[in-house]
Amino acid sequence: MTKRIFSRLLPLSLCLGIALLLLLPTSILFASSNINITDDNFEHKVIQSNKPVLVFFWAQWCGPSKTIAPIVKQLANQYHGRIKVMKMNVDDYPKTPNLFSVSGTPTWILFKDGRVVSTQVGLFTKSQLNFWIDKNT
């Protein structure tokens, strides 16, 4: 009986958690300003970087972008010193996403030595992203 109730509540709690994330203001989800990049500083912070750079292209209206926001901050902390993790709002800064053919969000582009190494589009788990980053750096 308890197992049946738990199995019904778990999907409901996951849905409620995602719904709450979608209601949070983007400023709370992406509060760390040191990983924000713009069209103006992209060249310096990404292309000229002496470390690999993971750029997360996102949009404020995109549910999956908001859902994965906590993972972006976790990745920045986890890979600190090894790679840079940056994020760019595609609506505020459309020039750079257009240069790299970003047509959907969330989009992940991994740069190394100023060149694109790999691109992923969509919502991924942290372990999937870890595997992809480790494989390509």
Tab-separated table of C-alpha atoms in Angstrom:
chain	number	residue	atom	x	y	z
A	1	MET	CA	0.000	0.000	0.000
A	2	THR	CA	2.735	2.478	0.976
A	3	LYS	CA	4.723	1.614	-2.140
A	4	ARG	CA	1.697	2.324	-4.343
A	5	ILE	CA	1.111	5.731	-2.711
A	6	PHE	CA	4.803	6.621	-3.024
A	7	SER	CA	4.896	5.641	-6.703
A	8	ARG	CA	1.953	7.979	-7.352
A	9	LEU	CA	3.393	10.876	-5.337
A	10	LEU	CA	6.881	10.800	-6.826
A	11	PRO	CA	5.873	11.864	-10.375
A	12	LEU	CA	3.607	14.528	-8.871
A	13	SER	CA	6.423	15.924	-6.722
A	14	LEU	CA	8.773	16.031	-9.725
A	15	CYS	CA	6.182	17.918	-11.764
A	16	LEU	CA	5.620	20.373	-8.911
A	17	GLY	CA	9.369	20.913	-8.572
A	18	ILE	CA	9.754	21.681	-12.262
A	19	ALA	CA	6.703	23.952	-12.174
A	20	LEU	CA	8.206	25.901	-9.258
A	21	LEU	CA	11.483	26.303	-11.132
A	22	LEU	CA	9.609	27.697	-14.115
A	23	LEU	CA	7.943	30.292	-11.888
A	24	LEU	CA	11.183	31.553	-10.363
A	25	PRO	CA	12.568	34.784	-11.787
A	26	THR	CA	15.496	34.181	-14.104
A	27	SER	CA	17.609	36.596	-12.053
A	28	ILE	CA	17.508	34.131	-9.150
A	29	LEU	CA	18.312	31.132	-11.331
A	30	PHE	CA	21.209	32.856	-13.058
A	31	ALA	CA	22.408	35.081	-10.230
A	32	SER	CA	26.140	34.520	-10.717
A	33	SER	CA	27.128	37.408	-12.983
A	34	ASN	CA	30.754	36.337	-13.378
A	35	ILE	CA	29.716	33.648	-15.864
A	36	ASN	CA	27.516	35.915	-18.011
A	37	ILE	CA	28.945	36.844	-21.380
A	38	THR	CA	27.840	39.330	-24.023
A	39	ASP	CA	28.418	39.919	-27.709
A	40	ASP	CA	31.012	42.531	-26.711
A	41	ASN	CA	33.149	40.321	-24.447
A	42	PHE	CA	32.666	36.947	-26.184
A	43	GLU	CA	35.905	37.230	-28.173
A	44	HIS	CA	37.969	37.963	-25.067
A	45	LYS	CA	36.296	35.538	-22.634
A	46	VAL	CA	35.757	32.599	-24.984
A	47	ILE	CA	37.792	32.724	-28.209
A	48	GLN	CA	40.976	34.061	-26.580
A	49	SER	CA	40.712	31.875	-23.472
A	50	ASN	CA	43.698	29.698	-22.581
A	51	LYS	CA	41.267	27.110	-21.136
A	52	PRO	CA	38.392	25.239	-22.753
A	53	VAL	CA	35.108	27.137	-22.445
A	54	LEU	CA	31.607	25.701	-22.204
A	55	VAL	CA	28.995	28.233	-23.324
A	56	PHE	CA	25.369	27.710	-22.339
A	57	PHE	CA	23.057	29.594	-24.708
A	58	TRP	CA	19.698	30.138	-23.026
A	59	ALA	CA	16.509	32.199	-23.179
A	60	GLN	CA	14.416	33.592	-20.346
A	61	TRP	CA	11.180	32.271	-21.886
A	62	CYS	CA	12.594	28.739	-22.350
A	63	GLY	CA	11.353	26.249	-19.754
A	64	PRO	CA	14.224	23.771	-20.251
A	65	SER	CA	16.763	26.616	-19.859
A	66	LYS	CA	15.250	27.496	-16.492
A	67	THR	CA	15.065	23.848	-15.470
A	68	ILE	CA	18.756	23.285	-16.078
A	69	ALA	CA	19.952	26.593	-14.561
A	70	PRO	CA	21.070	25.041	-11.254
A	71	ILE	CA	23.174	22.494	-13.149
A	72	VAL	CA	24.995	25.272	-15.027
A	73	LYS	CA	26.125	26.761	-11.715
A	74	GLN	CA	27.110	23.305	-10.429
A	75	LEU	CA	29.200	22.679	-13.553
A	76	ALA	CA	30.925	26.046	-13.133
A	77	ASN	CA	31.897	25.076	-9.586
A	78	GLN	CA	32.808	21.488	-10.445
A	79	TYR	CA	35.094	22.382	-13.368
A	80	HIS	CA	36.515	25.568	-11.817
A	81	GLY	CA	40.163	25.877	-12.812
A	82	ARG	CA	39.857	23.242	-15.540
A	83	ILE	CA	37.341	24.824	-17.908
A	84	LYS	CA	35.313	28.023	-17.912
A	85	VAL	CA	31.541	27.690	-17.871
A	86	MET	CA	29.767	30.716	-19.332
A	87	LYS	CA	26.201	31.559	-20.288
A	88	MET	CA	24.687	33.855	-22.878
A	89	ASN	CA	21.114	35.066	-23.174
A	90	VAL	CA	20.224	34.665	-26.865
A	91	ASP	CA	17.543	37.362	-26.762
A	92	ASP	CA	19.748	40.010	-25.159
A	93	TYR	CA	22.777	39.159	-27.309
A	94	PRO	CA	21.666	37.693	-30.669
A	95	LYS	CA	24.831	38.399	-32.689
A	96	THR	CA	27.031	35.649	-31.234
A	97	PRO	CA	24.382	32.897	-31.251
A	98	ASN	CA	23.753	33.680	-34.930
A	99	LEU	CA	27.476	33.333	-35.705
A	100	PHE	CA	27.400	29.802	-34.282
A	101	SER	CA	24.008	28.834	-35.776
A	102	VAL	CA	22.265	28.564	-32.418
A	103	SER	CA	18.653	28.042	-33.404
A	104	GLY	CA	17.232	26.475	-30.238
A	105	THR	CA	17.691	26.690	-26.513
A	106	PRO	CA	19.235	25.369	-24.473
A	107	THR	CA	22.331	24.950	-26.639
A	108	TRP	CA	25.730	23.956	-25.261
A	109	ILE	CA	28.894	24.727	-27.248
A	110	LEU	CA	32.315	23.625	-26.064
A	111	PHE	CA	35.243	25.738	-27.307
A	112	LYS	CA	38.917	24.815	-27.153
A	113	ASP	CA	41.745	26.971	-28.509
A	114	GLY	CA	39.156	29.376	-29.922
A	115	ARG	CA	37.372	26.728	-31.989
A	116	VAL	CA	34.144	24.810	-31.563
A	117	VAL	CA	34.923	21.290	-30.346
A	118	SER	CA	31.388	19.999	-29.843
A	119	THR	CA	27.769	21.157	-29.705
A	120	GLN	CA	24.742	19.763	-27.866
A	121	VAL	CA	21.166	21.017	-28.075
A	122	GLY	CA	18.526	20.228	-25.497
A	123	LEU	CA	17.959	19.308	-21.897
A	124	PHE	CA	20.515	16.932	-20.354
A	125	THR	CA	21.194	15.519	-16.929
A	126	LYS	CA	24.313	16.585	-15.069
A	127	SER	CA	25.869	13.141	-15.576
A	128	GLN	CA	25.223	13.332	-19.326
A	129	LEU	CA	26.852	16.755	-19.452
A	130	ASN	CA	29.801	15.544	-17.349
A	131	PHE	CA	30.355	12.651	-19.762
A	132	TRP	CA	30.169	14.970	-22.787
A	133	ILE	CA	32.519	17.571	-21.242
A	134	ASP	CA	35.074	14.973	-20.089
A	135	LYS	CA	35.013	13.275	-23.488
A	136	ASN	CA	35.677	16.542	-25.345
A	137	THR	CA	38.233	18.316	-23.108
